[in-house]
mmCIF file of C-alpha atoms in Angstrom:
data_model
loop_
_atom_site.group_PDB
_atom_site.id
_atom_site.type_symbol
_atom_site.label_atom_id
_atom_site.label_comp_id
_atom_site.label_asym_id
_atom_site.label_seq_id
_atom_site.Cartn_x
_atom_site.Cartn_y
_atom_site.Cartn_z
ATOM 1 C CA MET J 1 0.000 0.000 0.000
ATOM 2 C CA LYS J 2 1.337 3.412 -0.950
ATOM 3 C CA ALA J 3 1.125 6.811 0.717
ATOM 4 C CA PRO J 4 0.128 9.896 -1.381
ATOM 5 C CA ASN J 5 3.799 10.687 -1.974
ATOM 6 C CA GLY J 6 4.352 7.193 -3.395
ATOM 7 C CA LYS J 7 6.225 5.807 -0.429
ATOM 8 C CA THR J 8 5.199 2.697 1.464
ATOM 9 C CA LEU J 9 2.910 3.317 4.429
ATOM 10 C CA MET J 10 4.511 2.806 7.822
ATOM 11 C CA LYS J 11 3.905 -0.187 10.039
ATOM 12 C CA GLN J 12 1.875 1.197 12.882
ATOM 13 C CA GLN J 13 3.179 -1.334 15.426
ATOM 14 C CA GLN J 14 6.841 -0.456 14.895
ATOM 15 C CA VAL J 15 8.412 2.390 16.849
ATOM 16 C CA GLY J 16 9.769 4.889 14.359
ATOM 17 C CA ALA J 17 11.575 8.212 14.503
ATOM 18 C CA ILE J 18 10.274 11.704 13.818
ATOM 19 C CA ILE J 19 12.975 14.069 12.598
ATOM 20 C CA ILE J 20 12.157 17.757 12.838
ATOM 21 C CA GLY J 21 14.210 19.534 10.174
ATOM 22 C CA GLY J 22 15.342 17.785 7.008
ATOM 23 C CA GLU J 23 18.642 19.508 6.223
ATOM 24 C CA HIS J 24 21.826 17.426 6.160
ATOM 25 C CA PRO J 25 21.901 16.755 9.950
ATOM 26 C CA GLY J 26 18.386 15.349 9.678
ATOM 27 C CA LEU J 27 19.398 13.315 6.648
ATOM 28 C CA GLY J 28 22.196 11.762 8.699
ATOM 29 C CA ILE J 29 19.681 10.671 11.349
ATOM 30 C CA ALA J 30 17.359 9.234 8.702
ATOM 31 C CA ARG J 31 20.169 7.179 7.165
ATOM 32 C CA SER J 32 21.441 5.929 10.525
ATOM 33 C CA LEU J 33 18.018 4.614 11.549
ATOM 34 C CA GLY J 34 16.578 3.833 8.124
ATOM 35 C CA ARG J 35 19.375 1.378 7.345
ATOM 36 C CA ARG J 36 18.126 -0.652 10.311
ATOM 37 C CA GLY J 37 14.572 -0.753 8.991
ATOM 38 C CA ILE J 38 13.259 1.889 11.399
ATOM 39 C CA PRO J 39 10.466 3.950 9.788
ATOM 40 C CA ILE J 40 11.208 7.652 9.441
ATOM 41 C CA CYS J 41 8.901 10.661 9.338
ATOM 42 C CA VAL J 42 10.448 14.058 8.539
ATOM 43 C CA ILE J 43 8.595 17.219 9.552
ATOM 44 C CA ASP J 44 9.844 20.410 7.934
ATOM 45 C CA ASP J 45 8.740 23.934 7.081
ATOM 46 C CA GLN J 46 10.775 24.118 3.868
ATOM 47 C CA HIS J 47 12.030 21.911 1.063
ATOM 48 C CA SER J 48 15.047 19.877 2.129
ATOM 49 C CA VAL J 49 17.319 17.103 0.870
ATOM 50 C CA SER J 50 15.898 14.527 3.280
ATOM 51 C CA GLN J 51 12.639 14.317 1.376
ATOM 52 C CA PHE J 52 14.519 12.560 -1.446
ATOM 53 C CA SER J 53 16.119 9.882 0.728
ATOM 54 C CA LYS J 54 15.021 6.298 0.235
ATOM 55 C CA TYR J 55 15.185 5.868 4.012
ATOM 56 C CA VAL J 56 12.479 8.454 4.670
ATOM 57 C CA THR J 57 9.004 6.932 4.789
ATOM 58 C CA ARG J 58 6.933 10.090 5.047
ATOM 59 C CA VAL J 59 7.563 13.831 4.698
ATOM 60 C CA VAL J 60 5.116 16.315 6.212
ATOM 61 C CA ARG J 61 5.353 20.030 5.467
ATOM 62 C CA VAL J 62 4.107 22.456 8.120
ATOM 63 C CA LYS J 63 3.933 26.241 8.032
ATOM 64 C CA ASP J 64 6.248 27.272 10.856
ATOM 65 C CA LEU J 65 8.909 25.537 12.959
ATOM 66 C CA ARG J 66 10.391 28.714 14.443
ATOM 67 C CA ASP J 67 7.533 29.672 16.724
ATOM 68 C CA GLU J 68 7.518 27.520 19.861
ATOM 69 C CA HIS J 69 3.751 27.137 20.193
ATOM 70 C CA LYS J 70 3.231 26.383 16.493
ATOM 71 C CA THR J 71 6.056 23.850 16.505
ATOM 72 C CA VAL J 72 4.635 21.877 19.430
ATOM 73 C CA GLU J 73 1.108 22.000 18.011
ATOM 74 C CA SER J 74 2.295 20.913 14.559
ATOM 75 C CA VAL J 75 4.302 17.961 15.867
ATOM 76 C CA LEU J 76 1.431 16.778 18.037
ATOM 77 C CA GLU J 77 -1.054 17.164 15.171
ATOM 78 C CA VAL J 78 1.155 15.172 12.778
ATOM 79 C CA GLY J 79 1.669 12.463 15.379
ATOM 80 C CA GLN J 80 -2.047 12.112 16.018
ATOM 81 C CA ARG J 81 -2.976 12.275 12.326
ATOM 82 C CA TYR J 82 -0.651 9.450 11.332
ATOM 83 C CA GLY J 83 -0.797 7.353 14.491
ATOM 84 C CA LEU J 84 2.802 7.915 15.581
ATOM 85 C CA LYS J 85 2.219 7.433 19.293
ATOM 86 C CA GLY J 86 5.379 6.352 21.082
ATOM 87 C CA TRP J 87 7.713 7.395 18.269
ATOM 88 C CA VAL J 88 11.077 8.952 19.098
ATOM 89 C CA LEU J 89 11.522 12.707 18.522
ATOM 90 C CA PHE J 90 14.789 13.991 16.999
ATOM 91 C CA PRO J 91 15.035 17.817 16.865
ATOM 92 C CA THR J 92 17.819 19.204 14.651
ATOM 93 C CA ARG J 93 17.557 22.941 15.361
ATOM 94 C CA ASP J 94 18.182 24.839 18.578
ATOM 95 C CA GLU J 95 14.796 26.555 18.589
ATOM 96 C CA THR J 96 13.114 23.135 18.322
ATOM 97 C CA VAL J 97 15.203 21.843 21.219
ATOM 98 C CA ALA J 98 14.001 24.779 23.333
ATOM 99 C CA ALA J 99 10.369 24.212 22.303
ATOM 100 C CA PHE J 100 10.527 20.508 23.158
ATOM 101 C CA SER J 101 12.359 21.129 26.417
ATOM 102 C CA ARG J 102 9.897 23.726 27.670
ATOM 103 C CA ASN J 103 6.947 21.541 26.627
ATOM 104 C CA ARG J 104 8.491 18.206 27.506
ATOM 105 C CA ASP J 105 5.777 16.977 29.864
ATOM 106 C CA ARG J 106 3.056 17.567 27.289
ATOM 107 C CA LEU J 107 4.977 15.952 24.439
ATOM 108 C CA ALA J 108 6.016 12.981 26.577
ATOM 109 C CA LYS J 109 2.377 11.924 26.926
ATOM 110 C CA PHE J 110 2.393 10.992 23.230
ATOM 111 C CA PHE J 111 6.041 10.639 22.102
ATOM 112 C CA ARG J 112 9.399 9.464 23.354
ATOM 113 C CA VAL J 113 11.207 12.763 23.938
ATOM 114 C CA THR J 114 14.996 12.733 23.581
ATOM 115 C CA THR J 115 15.371 16.328 24.774
ATOM 116 C CA ALA J 116 16.234 16.979 28.408
ATOM 117 C CA GLY J 117 14.081 19.188 30.622
ATOM 118 C CA TRP J 118 14.419 22.969 30.694
ATOM 119 C CA GLU J 119 16.328 22.899 33.986
ATOM 120 C CA THR J 120 19.120 21.267 31.941
ATOM 121 C CA VAL J 121 18.711 22.773 28.470
ATOM 122 C CA ARG J 122 18.673 26.372 29.694
ATOM 123 C CA TRP J 123 22.407 26.103 30.398
ATOM 124 C CA ALA J 124 23.029 25.465 26.711
ATOM 125 C CA TRP J 125 20.296 27.688 25.257
ATOM 126 C CA ASP J 126 21.543 30.980 26.728
ATOM 127 C CA LYS J 127 25.300 31.614 26.403
ATOM 128 C CA LYS J 128 25.247 33.883 29.441
ATOM 129 C CA ASN J 129 24.168 30.870 31.475
ATOM 130 C CA THR J 130 26.770 28.716 29.721
ATOM 131 C CA TYR J 131 29.666 31.051 30.483
ATOM 132 C CA ASP J 132 28.562 31.780 34.051
ATOM 133 C CA LEU J 133 28.339 28.090 34.910
ATOM 134 C CA ALA J 134 31.590 27.280 33.118
ATOM 135 C CA GLU J 135 33.438 29.861 35.212
ATOM 136 C CA GLU J 136 31.916 28.436 38.399
ATOM 137 C CA LEU J 137 33.177 24.993 37.363
ATOM 138 C CA GLY J 138 36.665 26.256 36.528
ATOM 139 C CA LEU J 139 36.311 25.878 32.760
ATOM 140 C CA PRO J 140 38.137 28.518 30.698
ATOM 141 C CA VAL J 141 35.890 30.835 28.631
ATOM 142 C CA PRO J 142 36.597 33.937 26.536
ATOM 143 C CA HIS J 143 36.319 37.271 28.357
ATOM 144 C CA THR J 144 32.694 38.257 27.794
ATOM 145 C CA TYR J 145 30.814 41.475 28.572
ATOM 146 C CA ASN J 146 27.111 42.325 28.558
ATOM 147 C CA PRO J 147 26.701 46.113 28.251
ATOM 148 C CA ARG J 148 23.076 47.227 28.337
ATOM 149 C CA THR J 149 23.543 50.672 26.794
ATOM 150 C CA GLU J 150 25.762 52.220 24.145
ATOM 151 C CA ARG J 151 27.374 54.473 26.776
ATOM 152 C CA GLU J 152 28.902 51.416 28.456
ATOM 153 C CA LEU J 153 30.813 50.516 25.287
ATOM 154 C CA ALA J 154 33.461 53.159 25.923
ATOM 155 C CA ASP J 155 34.951 50.970 28.669
ATOM 156 C CA LEU J 156 35.634 48.291 26.037
ATOM 157 C CA TYR J 157 37.417 50.411 23.410
ATOM 158 C CA SER J 158 40.834 49.493 24.774
ATOM 159 C CA ARG J 159 40.024 45.790 24.287
ATOM 160 C CA LEU J 160 39.263 45.998 20.552
ATOM 161 C CA PRO J 161 39.009 44.060 18.284
ATOM 162 C CA LEU J 162 35.926 42.417 19.775
ATOM 163 C CA ALA J 163 33.124 40.155 18.602
ATOM 164 C CA LEU J 164 29.468 41.022 19.066
ATOM 165 C CA LYS J 165 27.390 37.865 19.400
ATOM 166 C CA PRO J 166 23.999 36.850 20.789
ATOM 167 C CA ALA J 167 23.327 35.116 24.084
ATOM 168 C CA VAL J 168 20.466 33.293 22.344
ATOM 169 C CA LYS J 169 21.711 32.282 18.920
ATOM 170 C CA GLU J 170 18.387 31.808 17.098
ATOM 171 C CA ASN J 171 16.927 35.222 17.880
ATOM 172 C CA PHE J 172 19.954 36.913 16.355
ATOM 173 C CA PHE J 173 20.584 34.536 13.466
ATOM 174 C CA TYR J 174 17.068 34.635 12.050
ATOM 175 C CA ALA J 175 17.087 38.420 12.249
ATOM 176 C CA THR J 176 20.530 38.979 10.728
ATOM 177 C CA GLY J 177 21.791 35.722 9.170
ATOM 178 C CA ALA J 178 25.041 36.114 11.161
ATOM 179 C CA LYS J 179 26.724 34.082 13.888
ATOM 180 C CA ALA J 180 28.795 37.042 15.119
ATOM 181 C CA TRP J 181 30.026 40.452 14.019
ATOM 182 C CA ARG J 182 33.589 41.738 14.320
ATOM 183 C CA ALA J 183 34.309 45.271 15.499
ATOM 184 C CA ASP J 184 37.809 46.696 14.962
ATOM 185 C CA THR J 185 37.120 50.337 15.850
ATOM 186 C CA PRO J 186 34.987 52.204 18.401
ATOM 187 C CA ASP J 187 32.703 53.460 15.627
ATOM 188 C CA GLN J 188 32.155 49.919 14.350
ATOM 189 C CA LEU J 189 31.404 48.659 17.856
ATOM 190 C CA ASN J 190 28.840 51.429 18.433
ATOM 191 C CA GLU J 191 27.213 50.894 15.041
ATOM 192 C CA LEU J 192 26.966 47.128 15.429
ATOM 193 C CA PHE J 193 25.570 47.456 18.948
ATOM 194 C CA ARG J 194 22.840 49.774 17.652
ATOM 195 C CA LYS J 195 22.010 47.377 14.825
ATOM 196 C CA ALA J 196 21.888 44.414 17.179
ATOM 197 C CA ALA J 197 19.646 46.302 19.609
ATOM 198 C CA GLN J 198 17.136 46.797 16.793
ATOM 199 C CA GLN J 199 16.811 43.026 16.447
ATOM 200 C CA ILE J 200 17.275 41.574 19.939
ATOM 201 C CA ARG J 201 17.070 42.773 23.525
ATOM 202 C CA PRO J 202 20.202 44.467 24.929
ATOM 203 C CA GLU J 203 20.305 41.769 27.613
ATOM 204 C CA GLU J 204 21.030 39.257 24.846
ATOM 205 C CA ILE J 205 23.937 41.199 23.312
ATOM 206 C CA LEU J 206 27.330 39.826 24.315
ATOM 207 C CA ILE J 207 30.653 41.514 23.566
ATOM 208 C CA GLN J 208 33.453 38.978 23.584
ATOM 209 C CA GLU J 209 37.210 38.889 23.119
ATOM 210 C CA ILE J 210 38.353 37.360 19.835
ATOM 211 C CA ILE J 211 40.567 34.326 20.352
ATOM 212 C CA PRO J 212 43.315 34.453 17.709
ATOM 213 C CA GLY J 213 43.410 31.783 15.031
ATOM 214 C CA ASP J 214 41.011 30.113 12.628
ATOM 215 C CA GLY J 215 39.043 26.878 12.737
ATOM 216 C CA GLN J 216 42.167 24.742 13.111
ATOM 217 C CA ARG J 217 42.215 25.807 16.754
ATOM 218 C CA GLN J 218 38.586 24.761 17.217
ATOM 219 C CA TYR J 219 37.624 21.423 18.774
ATOM 220 C CA SER J 220 34.346 19.602 19.320
ATOM 221 C CA TYR J 221 33.460 17.096 21.997
ATOM 222 C CA CYS J 222 30.513 14.931 20.923
ATOM 223 C CA ALA J 223 28.749 12.368 23.071
ATOM 224 C CA PHE J 224 25.715 10.382 24.056
ATOM 225 C CA PHE J 225 25.541 11.328 27.739
ATOM 226 C CA ARG J 226 23.373 9.746 30.420
ATOM 227 C CA ASP J 227 23.355 9.439 34.202
ATOM 228 C CA GLY J 228 26.473 11.534 34.660
ATOM 229 C CA GLU J 229 28.699 9.708 32.199
ATOM 230 C CA ALA J 230 29.433 9.490 28.494
ATOM 231 C CA LEU J 231 28.277 6.212 26.972
ATOM 232 C CA SER J 232 29.809 7.169 23.628
ATOM 233 C CA THR J 233 32.382 9.831 22.773
ATOM 234 C CA LEU J 234 34.028 11.480 19.798
ATOM 235 C CA VAL J 235 36.434 14.408 19.648
ATOM 236 C CA ALA J 236 36.973 16.222 16.353
ATOM 237 C CA LYS J 237 39.155 19.038 15.127
ATOM 238 C CA ARG J 238 37.683 21.581 12.728
ATOM 239 C CA LEU J 239 40.328 21.797 10.011
ATOM 240 C CA ARG J 240 38.340 23.950 7.562
ATOM 241 C CA GLN J 241 35.382 26.250 8.044
ATOM 242 C CA HIS J 242 33.697 29.221 6.429
ATOM 243 C CA PRO J 243 34.032 32.069 7.164
ATOM 244 C CA ARG J 244 37.580 31.381 8.378
ATOM 245 C CA GLU J 245 37.414 33.449 11.592
ATOM 246 C CA PHE J 246 33.776 33.179 12.718
ATOM 247 C CA GLY J 247 33.004 29.804 11.174
ATOM 248 C CA ARG J 248 29.268 29.510 10.652
ATOM 249 C CA ALA J 249 29.784 25.852 9.855
ATOM 250 C CA ALA J 250 32.586 23.345 9.464
ATOM 251 C CA THR J 251 33.424 22.205 5.957
ATOM 252 C CA TYR J 252 35.993 19.538 6.935
ATOM 253 C CA VAL J 253 36.559 17.942 10.353
ATOM 254 C CA GLU J 254 38.624 14.977 11.510
ATOM 255 C CA THR J 255 38.411 12.813 14.610
ATOM 256 C CA ILE J 256 41.256 12.963 17.126
ATOM 257 C CA GLU J 257 42.108 11.878 20.668
ATOM 258 C CA HIS J 258 42.060 14.688 23.229
ATOM 259 C CA PRO J 259 41.634 13.801 26.932
ATOM 260 C CA GLU J 260 41.706 17.429 28.130
ATOM 261 C CA VAL J 261 38.759 18.447 25.935
ATOM 262 C CA GLU J 262 36.884 15.356 27.145
ATOM 263 C CA GLU J 263 37.499 16.144 30.805
ATOM 264 C CA LEU J 264 36.368 19.760 30.484
ATOM 265 C CA SER J 265 33.232 18.748 28.575
ATOM 266 C CA GLU J 266 32.187 15.998 30.936
ATOM 267 C CA ARG J 267 32.650 18.264 33.950
ATOM 268 C CA PHE J 268 30.103 20.670 32.420
ATOM 269 C CA LEU J 269 27.639 17.936 31.391
ATOM 270 C CA ARG J 270 27.683 16.286 34.812
ATOM 271 C CA ALA J 271 26.951 19.632 36.455
ATOM 272 C CA ILE J 272 23.730 20.095 34.443
ATOM 273 C CA ASP J 273 22.709 16.404 34.632
ATOM 274 C CA TYR J 274 22.639 16.205 30.851
ATOM 275 C CA TYR J 275 20.813 13.531 28.862
ATOM 276 C CA GLY J 276 21.032 12.870 25.126
ATOM 277 C CA LEU J 277 23.278 13.780 22.229
ATOM 278 C CA VAL J 278 25.444 16.868 22.645
ATOM 279 C CA GLU J 279 28.320 18.814 21.120
ATOM 280 C CA LEU J 280 30.543 21.231 23.043
ATOM 281 C CA GLU J 281 32.760 23.578 21.038
ATOM 282 C CA PHE J 282 36.135 24.838 22.283
ATOM 283 C CA LYS J 283 38.849 27.038 20.841
ATOM 284 C CA GLN J 284 42.461 26.804 21.969
ATOM 285 C CA ASP J 285 43.876 30.212 22.825
ATOM 286 C CA PRO J 286 47.463 30.439 21.508
ATOM 287 C CA ARG J 287 48.227 33.117 24.108
ATOM 288 C CA ASP J 288 47.836 30.810 27.111
ATOM 289 C CA GLY J 289 47.218 27.362 25.595
ATOM 290 C CA GLN J 290 43.826 27.004 27.275
ATOM 291 C CA PHE J 291 40.808 25.377 25.646
ATOM 292 C CA LYS J 292 37.995 27.907 26.032
ATOM 293 C CA LEU J 293 34.353 26.896 25.857
ATOM 294 C CA LEU J 294 32.429 28.643 23.079
ATOM 295 C CA ASP J 295 29.133 26.844 22.675
ATOM 296 C CA VAL J 296 26.993 23.899 23.774
ATOM 297 C CA ASN J 297 24.633 22.306 21.231
ATOM 298 C CA ALA J 298 21.966 20.200 22.935
ATOM 299 C CA ARG J 299 21.125 18.196 19.790
ATOM 300 C CA THR J 300 22.705 16.465 16.834
ATOM 301 C CA TRP J 301 25.367 18.678 15.300
ATOM 302 C CA GLY J 302 26.170 19.358 11.651
ATOM 303 C CA PHE J 303 28.816 16.660 11.192
ATOM 304 C CA HIS J 304 27.330 13.942 13.429
ATOM 305 C CA SER J 305 27.332 11.460 10.509
ATOM 306 C CA ILE J 306 31.113 11.181 11.010
ATOM 307 C CA GLY J 307 30.241 8.946 13.955
ATOM 308 C CA LEU J 308 29.213 5.860 11.981
ATOM 309 C CA PRO J 309 32.493 5.349 10.062
ATOM 310 C CA ALA J 310 34.396 6.233 13.245
ATOM 311 C CA GLY J 311 32.563 3.530 15.182
ATOM 312 C CA VAL J 312 29.902 5.544 17.057
ATOM 313 C CA ASP J 313 26.392 5.560 15.533
ATOM 314 C CA PHE J 314 25.014 8.427 17.614
ATOM 315 C CA PRO J 315 21.373 8.540 16.405
ATOM 316 C CA TYR J 316 20.910 4.800 16.836
ATOM 317 C CA LEU J 317 22.428 4.837 20.327
ATOM 318 C CA LEU J 318 19.877 7.438 21.402
ATOM 319 C CA TYR J 319 17.037 5.592 19.668
ATOM 320 C CA ALA J 320 18.038 2.280 21.291
ATOM 321 C CA ASP J 321 18.105 3.900 24.723
ATOM 322 C CA GLN J 322 14.649 5.352 24.182
ATOM 323 C CA VAL J 323 13.065 2.030 23.196
ATOM 324 C CA GLY J 324 14.754 0.054 25.960
ATOM 325 C CA LYS J 325 17.443 -1.734 23.981
ATOM 326 C CA PRO J 326 20.956 -2.173 25.400
ATOM 327 C CA VAL J 327 23.422 0.600 24.588
ATOM 328 C CA ASP J 328 27.013 -0.494 24.101
ATOM 329 C CA ARG J 329 29.779 1.828 25.228
ATOM 330 C CA CYS J 330 31.876 2.990 22.318
ATOM 331 C CA ARG J 331 34.575 5.447 21.459
ATOM 332 C CA ALA J 332 35.392 6.967 18.064
ATOM 333 C CA ARG J 333 38.701 6.091 16.500
ATOM 334 C CA ALA J 334 40.985 8.916 15.415
ATOM 335 C CA GLY J 335 41.825 9.888 11.847
ATOM 336 C CA VAL J 336 38.342 9.743 10.293
ATOM 337 C CA GLY J 337 37.321 12.726 8.150
ATOM 338 C CA TRP J 338 33.944 14.286 7.349
ATOM 339 C CA LEU J 339 33.428 16.625 4.402
ATOM 340 C CA ARG J 340 30.687 18.965 3.239
ATOM 341 C CA ALA J 341 31.751 19.055 -0.397
ATOM 342 C CA VAL J 342 29.397 21.752 -1.615
ATOM 343 C CA THR J 343 31.069 24.307 0.682
ATOM 344 C CA ASP J 344 34.469 22.704 1.292
ATOM 345 C CA PHE J 345 35.673 22.673 -2.315
ATOM 346 C CA PRO J 346 35.396 26.465 -2.742
ATOM 347 C CA THR J 347 36.612 27.036 0.837
ATOM 348 C CA ALA J 348 39.680 24.881 0.217
ATOM 349 C CA ALA J 349 40.314 26.662 -3.091
ATOM 350 C CA ALA J 350 40.226 30.029 -1.313
ATOM 351 C CA ASP J 351 42.563 28.743 1.427
ATOM 352 C CA LEU J 352 44.976 27.339 -1.162
ATOM 353 C CA TRP J 353 44.991 30.654 -3.016
ATOM 354 C CA ALA J 354 45.635 32.568 0.224
ATOM 355 C CA GLY J 355 48.436 30.221 1.256
ATOM 356 C CA GLU J 356 46.509 29.025 4.318
ATOM 357 C CA LEU J 357 46.355 25.426 3.033
ATOM 358 C CA SER J 358 48.912 23.276 1.224
ATOM 359 C CA LEU J 359 48.079 20.854 -1.552
ATOM 360 C CA GLY J 360 49.560 18.038 0.513
ATOM 361 C CA ALA J 361 47.344 18.785 3.510
ATOM 362 C CA TYR J 362 44.282 19.074 1.285
ATOM 363 C CA TRP J 363 45.023 15.753 -0.406
ATOM 364 C CA ARG J 364 45.518 14.057 2.974
ATOM 365 C CA SER J 365 42.141 15.331 4.140
ATOM 366 C CA LEU J 366 40.439 13.836 1.096
ATOM 367 C CA ARG J 367 42.154 10.503 1.733
ATOM 368 C CA HIS J 368 40.884 10.519 5.338
ATOM 369 C CA THR J 369 37.295 11.398 4.389
ATOM 370 C CA ARG J 370 34.874 8.587 5.204
ATOM 371 C CA ALA J 371 31.635 10.543 5.311
ATOM 372 C CA GLU J 372 30.177 13.323 3.171
ATOM 373 C CA SER J 373 27.323 15.412 4.519
ATOM 374 C CA VAL J 374 24.867 14.486 1.746
ATOM 375 C CA PHE J 375 26.470 12.215 -0.860
ATOM 376 C CA CYS J 376 26.008 8.471 -0.372
ATOM 377 C CA LEU J 377 26.271 5.737 -3.012
ATOM 378 C CA GLN J 378 23.490 3.729 -1.354
ATOM 379 C CA ASP J 379 21.201 6.777 -1.234
ATOM 380 C CA PRO J 380 22.179 9.028 -4.169
ATOM 381 C CA LEU J 381 19.065 11.143 -4.765
ATOM 382 C CA PRO J 382 19.615 13.676 -1.938
ATOM 383 C CA SER J 383 22.995 14.761 -3.346
ATOM 384 C CA ALA J 384 21.531 15.202 -6.829
ATOM 385 C CA ALA J 385 18.641 17.139 -5.314
ATOM 386 C CA GLU J 386 21.016 19.376 -3.348
ATOM 387 C CA VAL J 387 22.728 20.515 -6.544
ATOM 388 C CA LEU J 388 19.399 21.203 -8.249
ATOM 389 C CA MET J 389 18.036 22.970 -5.163
ATOM 390 C CA LEU J 390 21.069 25.233 -4.613
ATOM 391 C CA PRO J 391 19.391 28.423 -5.893
ATOM 392 C CA TYR J 392 16.449 27.777 -3.544
ATOM 393 C CA LEU J 393 18.680 26.881 -0.579
ATOM 394 C CA VAL J 394 21.008 29.869 -1.040
ATOM 395 C CA THR J 395 18.092 32.283 -1.374
ATOM 396 C CA LYS J 396 16.299 30.805 1.620
ATOM 397 C CA LYS J 397 19.339 30.743 3.872
ATOM 398 C CA TYR J 398 21.139 33.979 3.051
ATOM 399 C CA PHE J 399 19.322 36.594 1.014
ATOM 400 C CA ALA J 400 15.998 36.383 2.806
ATOM 401 C CA LYS J 401 17.683 37.693 5.971
ATOM 402 C CA SER J 402 19.936 40.385 4.565
ATOM 403 C CA GLY J 403 17.642 43.300 5.339
ATOM 404 C CA GLY J 404 18.787 43.682 8.950
ATOM 405 C CA LYS J 405 22.523 43.244 8.420
ATOM 406 C CA SER J 406 25.373 45.632 8.410
ATOM 407 C CA GLU J 407 26.945 46.142 5.006
ATOM 408 C CA ILE J 408 30.030 44.209 6.136
ATOM 409 C CA GLN J 409 28.032 41.161 7.202
ATOM 410 C CA ALA J 410 25.742 41.233 4.175
ATOM 411 C CA ALA J 411 28.785 41.271 1.922
ATOM 412 C CA ASP J 412 30.295 38.374 3.844
ATOM 413 C CA ASP J 413 27.122 36.323 3.430
ATOM 414 C CA ARG J 414 26.964 37.108 -0.283
ATOM 415 C CA GLU J 415 30.557 35.886 -0.566
ATOM 416 C CA GLU J 416 29.618 32.653 1.219
ATOM 417 C CA ALA J 417 26.601 32.182 -1.023
ATOM 418 C CA ASP J 418 28.818 32.681 -4.070
ATOM 419 C CA LEU J 419 31.297 30.126 -2.730
ATOM 420 C CA THR J 420 28.505 27.633 -2.149
ATOM 421 C CA ALA J 421 27.127 28.116 -5.638
ATOM 422 C CA ARG J 422 30.572 27.821 -7.241
ATOM 423 C CA GLY J 423 31.153 24.606 -5.328
ATOM 424 C CA SER J 424 28.348 22.931 -7.274
ATOM 425 C CA VAL J 425 29.880 23.620 -10.669
ATOM 426 C CA LYS J 426 31.635 20.574 -12.151
#
């Protein structure tokens, strides 16, 4: 029997997974679980590559996944409409994590909820909370300031250059399309503060020191964490990203061994009694050698599909735990690479041209690559669809938000969009 979209109807008695957000992180979840015969439903508010995967059983489009109330109502309505009671929820965006966390009790009456409660998630959601707790625990963090008025900025002029970033990432990103802004002069700092204050509350505006170096000094600790310990772990180094300084996303990462990053991460996660999949991002400061905590992502992260070839199938571990199956302890092996080709090829070309990357290092990274964000020989349609959808994806992701940006940031995003588009040309 076929569904309206031509795909086989799901077995009602089997516990499946509901993935909210079908971009490449969601596709990685679908492939992890779908290969094991687990039915997959993707809920999205836009066209995405996951809808073309052979592992996805049903795709449901809804109007809005940014608003908390609408997100919860939509997910519950879809679950009730298609009889998905008891299915496992996999959010892929921070705003969805917050919505599920704050409405966990309600959602848990119908679904298996993989998101921790708000008493835990709030420490990852708001960077002010993250940095305050990290300092209490003795974890290094960048010097961060929270001026409430433009007059207070004068005290920071001597510390320039500085980064202006949001305490709550989603509020700022959807208004501006930026992860952070750089200010090199007092005038720039004042201007960017005014622009930020037009989009988010002053309480959410953070001014932070810029740690020297690019993505090669950035590290990620990834884990399935439960009951105060990591049941699975992976540490990765971000070898290429774009933009180079304030990397919006990694384009090539590689697994490594790093006990210090693990110890710092697990100290933080134990303190908040974390449950689920998580990524903590650090940057090593060349001035003092310390690994400083930048961000905590309480969900699957962009390159989580590196886990399977490295020996840690993160989505399945979480699914198995939710349905009561045994979860084996595992640890990722070092030297496994993950690539997002559509952005890495032009990023690598730019780095080669600038002398920031050697041909030998680039070739070695390709030899170590065992996972690509979208391309898969066993499931080829999503990668073909990504190329065909590039104009839609670039427009949706970058140009729709450019109205509230500074000229510097808008130009930077246009450059990234151009790099992405050029990366699709054979």
